[in-house]
CSV table of C-alpha atoms and ligand atoms in Angstrom, one decimal:
chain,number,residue,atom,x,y,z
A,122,UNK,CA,0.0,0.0,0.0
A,123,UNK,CA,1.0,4.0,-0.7
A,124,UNK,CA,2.1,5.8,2.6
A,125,UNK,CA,3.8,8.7,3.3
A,126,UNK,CA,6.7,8.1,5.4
A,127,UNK,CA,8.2,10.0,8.4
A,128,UNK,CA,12.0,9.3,8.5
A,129,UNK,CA,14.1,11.5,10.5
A,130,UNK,CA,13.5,15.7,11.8
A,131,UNK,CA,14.3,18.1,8.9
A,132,UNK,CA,13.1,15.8,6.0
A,133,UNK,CA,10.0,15.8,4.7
A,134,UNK,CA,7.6,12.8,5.0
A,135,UNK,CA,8.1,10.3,1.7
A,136,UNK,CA,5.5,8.5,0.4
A,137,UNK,CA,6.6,5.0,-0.4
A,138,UNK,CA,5.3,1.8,-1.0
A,139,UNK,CA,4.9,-0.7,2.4
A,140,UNK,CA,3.4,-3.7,3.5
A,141,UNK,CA,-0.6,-3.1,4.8
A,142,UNK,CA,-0.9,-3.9,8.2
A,143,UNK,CA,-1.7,-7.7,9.3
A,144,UNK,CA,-4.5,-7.9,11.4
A,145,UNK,CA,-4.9,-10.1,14.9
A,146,UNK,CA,-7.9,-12.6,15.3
A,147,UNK,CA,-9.1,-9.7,17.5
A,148,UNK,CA,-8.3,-6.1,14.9
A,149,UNK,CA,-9.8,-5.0,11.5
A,150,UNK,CA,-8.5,-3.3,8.5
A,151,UNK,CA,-10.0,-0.3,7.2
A,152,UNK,CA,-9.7,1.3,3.7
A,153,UNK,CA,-8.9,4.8,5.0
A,154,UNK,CA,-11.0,7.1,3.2
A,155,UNK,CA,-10.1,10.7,5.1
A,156,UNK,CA,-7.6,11.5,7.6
A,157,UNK,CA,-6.5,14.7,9.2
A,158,UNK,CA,-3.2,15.9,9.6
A,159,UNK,CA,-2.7,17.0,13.4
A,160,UNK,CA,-0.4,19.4,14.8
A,161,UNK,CA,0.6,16.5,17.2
A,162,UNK,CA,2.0,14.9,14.1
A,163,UNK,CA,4.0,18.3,13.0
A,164,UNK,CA,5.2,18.0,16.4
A,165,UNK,CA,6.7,13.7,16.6
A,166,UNK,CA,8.1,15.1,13.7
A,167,UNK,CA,10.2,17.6,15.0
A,168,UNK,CA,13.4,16.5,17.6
A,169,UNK,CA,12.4,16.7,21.0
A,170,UNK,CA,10.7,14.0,23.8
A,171,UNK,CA,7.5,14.0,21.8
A,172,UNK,CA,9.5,12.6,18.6
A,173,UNK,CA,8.1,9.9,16.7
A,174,UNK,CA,10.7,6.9,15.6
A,175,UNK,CA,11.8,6.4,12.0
A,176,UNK,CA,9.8,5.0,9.9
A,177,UNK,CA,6.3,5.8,11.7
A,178,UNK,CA,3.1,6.2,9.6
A,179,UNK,CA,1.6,9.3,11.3
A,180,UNK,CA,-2.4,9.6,11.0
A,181,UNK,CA,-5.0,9.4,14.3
A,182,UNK,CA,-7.6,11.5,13.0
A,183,UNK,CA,-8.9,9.0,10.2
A,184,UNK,CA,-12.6,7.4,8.5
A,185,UNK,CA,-13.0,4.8,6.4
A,186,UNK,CA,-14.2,1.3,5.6
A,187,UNK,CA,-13.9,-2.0,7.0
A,188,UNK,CA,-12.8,-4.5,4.6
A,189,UNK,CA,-11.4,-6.9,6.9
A,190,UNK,CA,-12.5,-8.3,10.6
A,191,UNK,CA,-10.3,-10.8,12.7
A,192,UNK,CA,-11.8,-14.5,13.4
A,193,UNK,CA,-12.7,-13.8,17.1
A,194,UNK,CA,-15.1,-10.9,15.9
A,195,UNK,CA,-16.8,-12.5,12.5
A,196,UNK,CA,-19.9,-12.9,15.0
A,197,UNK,CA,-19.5,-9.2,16.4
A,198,UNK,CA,-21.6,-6.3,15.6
A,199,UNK,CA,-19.3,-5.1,12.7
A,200,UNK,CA,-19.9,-5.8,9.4
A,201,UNK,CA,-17.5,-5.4,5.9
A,202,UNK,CA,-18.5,-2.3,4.2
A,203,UNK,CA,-19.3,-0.9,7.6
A,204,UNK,CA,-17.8,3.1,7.9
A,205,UNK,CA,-16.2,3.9,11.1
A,206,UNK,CA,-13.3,5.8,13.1
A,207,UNK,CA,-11.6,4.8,16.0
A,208,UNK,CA,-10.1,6.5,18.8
A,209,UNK,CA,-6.2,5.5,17.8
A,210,UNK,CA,-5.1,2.6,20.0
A,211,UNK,CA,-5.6,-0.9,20.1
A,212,UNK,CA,-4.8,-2.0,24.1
A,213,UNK,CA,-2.4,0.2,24.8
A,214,UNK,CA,-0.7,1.1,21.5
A,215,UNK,CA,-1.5,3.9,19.8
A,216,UNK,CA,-2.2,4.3,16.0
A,217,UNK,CA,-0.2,6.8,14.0
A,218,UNK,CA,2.5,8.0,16.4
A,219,UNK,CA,4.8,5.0,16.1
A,220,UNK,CA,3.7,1.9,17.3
A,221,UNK,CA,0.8,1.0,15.3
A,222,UNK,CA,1.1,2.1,11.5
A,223,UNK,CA,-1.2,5.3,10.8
A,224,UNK,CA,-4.1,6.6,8.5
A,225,UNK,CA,-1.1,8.5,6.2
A,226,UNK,CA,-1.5,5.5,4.2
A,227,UNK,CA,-3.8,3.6,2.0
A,228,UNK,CA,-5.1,1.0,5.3
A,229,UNK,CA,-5.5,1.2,8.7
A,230,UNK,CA,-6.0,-1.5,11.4
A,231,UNK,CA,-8.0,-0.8,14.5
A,232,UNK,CA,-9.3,-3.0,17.3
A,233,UNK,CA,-13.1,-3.5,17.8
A,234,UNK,CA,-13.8,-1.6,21.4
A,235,UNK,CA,-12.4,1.7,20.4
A,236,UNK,CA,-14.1,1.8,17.0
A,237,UNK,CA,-17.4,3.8,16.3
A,238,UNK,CA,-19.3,3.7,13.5
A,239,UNK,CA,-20.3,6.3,11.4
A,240,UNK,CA,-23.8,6.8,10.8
A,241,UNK,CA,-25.2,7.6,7.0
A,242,UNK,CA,-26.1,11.4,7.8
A,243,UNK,CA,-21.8,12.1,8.6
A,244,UNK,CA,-20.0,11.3,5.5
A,245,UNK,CA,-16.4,10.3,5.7
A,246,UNK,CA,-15.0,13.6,5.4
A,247,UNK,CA,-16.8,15.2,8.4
A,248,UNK,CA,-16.1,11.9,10.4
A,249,UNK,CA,-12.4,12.9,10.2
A,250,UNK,CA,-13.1,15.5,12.5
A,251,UNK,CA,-14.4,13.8,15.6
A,252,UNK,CA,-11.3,13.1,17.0
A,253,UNK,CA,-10.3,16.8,17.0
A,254,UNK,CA,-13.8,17.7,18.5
A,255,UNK,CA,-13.5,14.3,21.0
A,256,UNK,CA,-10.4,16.3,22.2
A,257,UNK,CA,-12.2,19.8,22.6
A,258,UNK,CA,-15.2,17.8,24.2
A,259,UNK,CA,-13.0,16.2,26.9
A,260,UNK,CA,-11.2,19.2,28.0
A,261,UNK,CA,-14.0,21.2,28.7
A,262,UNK,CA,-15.7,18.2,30.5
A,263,UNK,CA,-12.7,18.2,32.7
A,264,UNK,CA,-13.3,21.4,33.7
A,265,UNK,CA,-16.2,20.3,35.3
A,266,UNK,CA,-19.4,22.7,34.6
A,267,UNK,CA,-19.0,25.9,32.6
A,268,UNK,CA,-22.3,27.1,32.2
A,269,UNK,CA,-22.7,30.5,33.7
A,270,UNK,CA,-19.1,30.7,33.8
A,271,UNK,CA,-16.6,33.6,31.8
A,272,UNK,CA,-14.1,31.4,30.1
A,273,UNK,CA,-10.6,32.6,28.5
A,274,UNK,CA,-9.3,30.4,25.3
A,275,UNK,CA,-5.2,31.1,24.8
A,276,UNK,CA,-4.9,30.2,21.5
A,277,UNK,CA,-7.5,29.1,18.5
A,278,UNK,CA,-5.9,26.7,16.7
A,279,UNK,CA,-7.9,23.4,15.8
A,280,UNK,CA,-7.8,22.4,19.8
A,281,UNK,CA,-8.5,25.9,21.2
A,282,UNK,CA,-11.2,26.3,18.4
A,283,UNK,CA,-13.0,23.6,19.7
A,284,UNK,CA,-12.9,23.9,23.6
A,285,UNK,CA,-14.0,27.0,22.3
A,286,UNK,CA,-17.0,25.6,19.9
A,287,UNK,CA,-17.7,22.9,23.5
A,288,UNK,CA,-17.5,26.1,25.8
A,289,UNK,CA,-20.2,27.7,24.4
A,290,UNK,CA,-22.0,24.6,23.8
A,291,UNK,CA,-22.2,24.1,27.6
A,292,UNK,CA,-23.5,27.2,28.3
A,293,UNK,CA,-20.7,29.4,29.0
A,294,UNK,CA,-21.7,32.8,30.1
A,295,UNK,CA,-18.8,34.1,27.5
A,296,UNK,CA,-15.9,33.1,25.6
A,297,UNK,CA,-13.2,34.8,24.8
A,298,UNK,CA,-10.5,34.2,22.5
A,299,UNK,CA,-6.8,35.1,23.2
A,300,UNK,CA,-5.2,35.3,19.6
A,301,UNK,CA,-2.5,36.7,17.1
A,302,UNK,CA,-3.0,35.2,14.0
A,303,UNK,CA,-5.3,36.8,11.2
A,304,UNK,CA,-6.3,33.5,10.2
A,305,UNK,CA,-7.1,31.8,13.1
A,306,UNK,CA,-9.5,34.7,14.1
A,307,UNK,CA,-11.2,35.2,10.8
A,308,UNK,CA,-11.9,31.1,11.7
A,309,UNK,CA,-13.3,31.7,14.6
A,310,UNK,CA,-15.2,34.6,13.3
A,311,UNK,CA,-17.1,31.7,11.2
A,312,UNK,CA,-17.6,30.0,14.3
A,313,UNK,CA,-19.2,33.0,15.4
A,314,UNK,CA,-17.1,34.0,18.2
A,315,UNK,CA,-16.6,37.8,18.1
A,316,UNK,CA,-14.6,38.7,21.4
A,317,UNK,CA,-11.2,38.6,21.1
A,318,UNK,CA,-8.1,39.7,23.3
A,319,UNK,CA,-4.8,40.5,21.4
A,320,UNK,CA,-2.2,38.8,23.3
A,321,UNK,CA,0.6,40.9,22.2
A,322,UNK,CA,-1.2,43.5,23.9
A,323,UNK,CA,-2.3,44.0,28.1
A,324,UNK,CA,-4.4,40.5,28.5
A,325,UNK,CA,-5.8,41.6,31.6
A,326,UNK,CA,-7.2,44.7,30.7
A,327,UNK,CA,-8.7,43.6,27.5
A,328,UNK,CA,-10.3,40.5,29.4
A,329,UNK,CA,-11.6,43.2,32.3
A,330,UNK,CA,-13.2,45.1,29.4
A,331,UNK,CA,-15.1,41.8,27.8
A,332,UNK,CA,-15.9,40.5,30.9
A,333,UNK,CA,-15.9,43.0,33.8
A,334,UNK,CA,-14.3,40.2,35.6
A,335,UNK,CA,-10.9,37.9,35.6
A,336,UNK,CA,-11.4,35.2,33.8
A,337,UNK,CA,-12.9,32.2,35.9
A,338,UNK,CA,-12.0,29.4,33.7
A,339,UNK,CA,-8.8,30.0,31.1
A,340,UNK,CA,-7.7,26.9,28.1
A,341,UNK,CA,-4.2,27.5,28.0
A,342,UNK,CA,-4.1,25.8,24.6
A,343,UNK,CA,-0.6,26.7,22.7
A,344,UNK,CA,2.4,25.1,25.5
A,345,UNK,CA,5.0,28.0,25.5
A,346,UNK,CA,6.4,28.1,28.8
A,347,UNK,CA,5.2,31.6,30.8
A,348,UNK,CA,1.6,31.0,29.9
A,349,UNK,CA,1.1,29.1,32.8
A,350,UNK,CA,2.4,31.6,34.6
A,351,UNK,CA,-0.1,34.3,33.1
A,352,UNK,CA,-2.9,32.9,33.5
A,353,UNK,CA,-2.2,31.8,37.3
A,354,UNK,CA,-1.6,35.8,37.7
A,355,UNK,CA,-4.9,37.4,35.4
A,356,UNK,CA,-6.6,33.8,37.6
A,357,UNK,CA,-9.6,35.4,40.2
A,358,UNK,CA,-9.8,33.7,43.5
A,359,UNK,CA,-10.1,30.4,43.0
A,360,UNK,CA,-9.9,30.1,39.3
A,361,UNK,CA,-9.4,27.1,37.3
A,362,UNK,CA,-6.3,26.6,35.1
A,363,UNK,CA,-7.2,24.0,32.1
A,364,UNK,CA,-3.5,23.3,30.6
A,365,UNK,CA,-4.1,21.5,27.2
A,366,UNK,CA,-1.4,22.8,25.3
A,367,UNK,CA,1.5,20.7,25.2
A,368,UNK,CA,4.7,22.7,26.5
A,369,UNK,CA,7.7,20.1,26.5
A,370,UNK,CA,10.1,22.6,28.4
A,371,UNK,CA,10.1,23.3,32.0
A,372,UNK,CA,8.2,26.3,33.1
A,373,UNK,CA,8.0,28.4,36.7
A,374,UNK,CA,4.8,29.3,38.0
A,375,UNK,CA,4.7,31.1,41.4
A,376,UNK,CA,2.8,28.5,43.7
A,377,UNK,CA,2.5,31.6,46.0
A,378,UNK,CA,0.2,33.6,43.9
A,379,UNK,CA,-2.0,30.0,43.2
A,380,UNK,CA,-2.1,29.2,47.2
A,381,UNK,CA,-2.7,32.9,48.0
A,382,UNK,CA,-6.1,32.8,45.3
A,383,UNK,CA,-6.6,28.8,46.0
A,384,UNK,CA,-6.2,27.9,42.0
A,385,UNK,CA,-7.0,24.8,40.6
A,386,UNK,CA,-4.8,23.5,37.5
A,387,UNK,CA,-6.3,20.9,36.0
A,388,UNK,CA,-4.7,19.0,33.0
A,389,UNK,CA,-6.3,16.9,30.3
A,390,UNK,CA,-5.5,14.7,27.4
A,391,UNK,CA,-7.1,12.9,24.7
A,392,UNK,CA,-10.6,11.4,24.8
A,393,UNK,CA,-12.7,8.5,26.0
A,394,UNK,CA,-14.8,6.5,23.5
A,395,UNK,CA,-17.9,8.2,25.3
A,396,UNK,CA,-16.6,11.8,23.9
A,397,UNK,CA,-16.5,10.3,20.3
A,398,UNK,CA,-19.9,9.1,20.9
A,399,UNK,CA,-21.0,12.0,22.2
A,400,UNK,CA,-19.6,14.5,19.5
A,401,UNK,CA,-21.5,11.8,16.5
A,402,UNK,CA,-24.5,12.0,18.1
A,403,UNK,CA,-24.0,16.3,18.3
A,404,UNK,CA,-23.2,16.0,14.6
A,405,UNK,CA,-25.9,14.1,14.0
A,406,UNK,CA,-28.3,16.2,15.4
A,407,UNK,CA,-26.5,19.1,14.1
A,408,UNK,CA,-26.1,21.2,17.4
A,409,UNK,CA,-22.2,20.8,16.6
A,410,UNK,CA,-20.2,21.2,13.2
A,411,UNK,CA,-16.6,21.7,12.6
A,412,UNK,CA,-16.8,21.3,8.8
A,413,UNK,CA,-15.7,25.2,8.4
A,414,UNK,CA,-12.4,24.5,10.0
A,415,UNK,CA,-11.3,22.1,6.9
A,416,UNK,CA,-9.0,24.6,5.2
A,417,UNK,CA,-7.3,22.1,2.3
A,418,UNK,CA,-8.2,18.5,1.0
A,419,UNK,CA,-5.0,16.8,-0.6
A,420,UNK,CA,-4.3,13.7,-2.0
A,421,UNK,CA,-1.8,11.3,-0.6
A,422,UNK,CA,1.0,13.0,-3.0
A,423,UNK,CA,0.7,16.0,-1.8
A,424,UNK,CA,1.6,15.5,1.7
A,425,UNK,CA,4.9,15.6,1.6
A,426,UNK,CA,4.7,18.8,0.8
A,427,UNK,CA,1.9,19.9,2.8
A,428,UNK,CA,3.2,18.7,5.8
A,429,UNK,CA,6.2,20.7,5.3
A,430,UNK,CA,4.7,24.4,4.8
A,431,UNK,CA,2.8,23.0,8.0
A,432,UNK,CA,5.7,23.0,9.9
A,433,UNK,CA,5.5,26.4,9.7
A,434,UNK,CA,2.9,28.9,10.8
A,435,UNK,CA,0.0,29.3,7.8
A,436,UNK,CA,-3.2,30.5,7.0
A,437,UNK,CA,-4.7,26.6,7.3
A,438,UNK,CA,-6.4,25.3,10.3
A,439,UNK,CA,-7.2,21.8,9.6
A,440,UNK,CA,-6.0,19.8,6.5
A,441,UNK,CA,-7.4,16.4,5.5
A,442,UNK,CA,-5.9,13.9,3.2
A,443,UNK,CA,-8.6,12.2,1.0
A,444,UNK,CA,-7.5,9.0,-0.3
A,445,UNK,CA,-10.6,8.6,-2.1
A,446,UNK,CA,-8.7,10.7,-4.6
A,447,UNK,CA,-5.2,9.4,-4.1
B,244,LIG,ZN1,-5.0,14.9,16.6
């Protein structure tokens, strides 16, 4: 089968011919039809902790067909021709960041408990996006109830945009958006969020002015070291601190500032099956879409290249292969 192929930092992504994934008595194979490209995968491709090993298959966010099913699960409730995505591990493994071979590629396996199928109403291309909502979904349920509440987002990219899109969702009392980039707030704009904080600028002030209040819930969604740090400061008494950016470098916060106001940091990761559920369901009833935020479709050739102008900052927000058209 095609895939594109991570290597080593500094070189692009190859696409290369490989052998498809072999699938246990217990896994199926699925003809990847969409998959988006994450900015987790930008980063395992870049040196650092988070760095991927040669020869890994990125891809996490994927849809697609089942063409396969192990022995153990002939009897199971899947079916070939069923169209599903899966949250990205089978046991412990996860899909498209080294150990399991990734949805950069022509096939993808998955296990049977983490796999949810897609419903006719979501076609393939909008079931790529579930996993980046799943992730927006969990974070804000981790902040426990925001309805009523004045929430701060650091940062809209794909992640921010959608704690954002859950935020409101759940009854926030307002959401504002801490953000440079042209492009990431005319995206939000077609989201329909309007109040925006330039972070170049005097945070506190501008989120005062929005809100008349400090922020009592803040998504510190980009991971530079001193955010945390800000947001413990512009923090009210007893303020939660939601830290879903990932920031691979140490960072100082004063504990004496979050003891004197009695802050909460709370930090959250990935998704249960439940959230992808949950965010099908939404879809399906349409009270939640995140079809705007597709900014390129590209076949399998062009990711190489793609990937690489991703590596640095651009007008896109989230890119999705189609192999359809590969
Ligand atoms: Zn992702």
């Amino acid at each position: 089968m095609k895939a594109a192929v991570f290597h080593r930092p500094g070189e692009p992504l190859t696409i290369e011919e490989v052998a498809p994934p072999s699938i246990g008595s217990r896994e199926m194979l699925v003809k990847v039809s969409h998959c988006g490209i994450c900015g987790t995968d930008i980063h395992a491709s870049k040196e650092g902790p988070f760095m991927a090993p040669p020869e890994t298959i990125f891809g996490h966010e994927f849809t697609g067909e089942i063409i396969e099913i192990g022995e153990e699960l002939t009897a199971g409730e899947f079916s070939l021709g069923d169209r599903v995505t899966s949250l990205p591990f089978i046991d412990d493994k996860t899909i498209g960041l080294g150990a399991i071979t990734g949805a950069y590629s022509e096939y993808v396996k998955v296990g049977y408990d983490l796999v949810v199928k897609l419903p006719p109403e979501i076609n393939n291309r909008d079931g790529a996006l579930v996993e980046p909502l799943a992730v927006g979904l969990h974070s804000v349920k981790m902040a426990g109830s925001v309805a009523g509440k004045t929430v701060l987002i650091i940062g809209a990219g794909p992640i921010g945009l959608t704690c954002a899109i859950w935020c409101r969702f759940f009854g926030a009392a307002k959401v504002v958006i801490s953000e440079m980039s042209e492009a990431r707030l005319a995206m939000a704009r077609t989201f329909g969020f309007h109040d925006f904080v330039d972070p170049t600028g005097d945070v506190n002030a501008q989120c005062i002015a929005l809100l008349s209040e400090p922020p009592a819930i803040q998504f510190e969604c980009v991971g530079k070291p001193g955010l945390m740090q800000e947001c413990v400061a512009r923090a009210p008494k007893r303020g939660l601190i939601m830290g879903i950016g990932v920031c691979d470098h140490p960072d100082t916060i004063v504990p004496l500032m979050a003891f004197g106001k009695e802050l909460c940091i709370q930090w959250a990761v990935g998704y249960d099956k439940e959230d992808f559920e949950f965010t099908i369901d939404m879809m399906l009833q349409g009270r939640i879409s995140a079809t705007e935020m597709i900014t390129d479709i590209v076949p399998l050739g062009d990711v190489p290249t793609i990937f690489e102008a991703l590596k640095q900052p651009s007008t896109q927000c989230k890119v999705l292969i189609d192999l359809d058209q590969s």
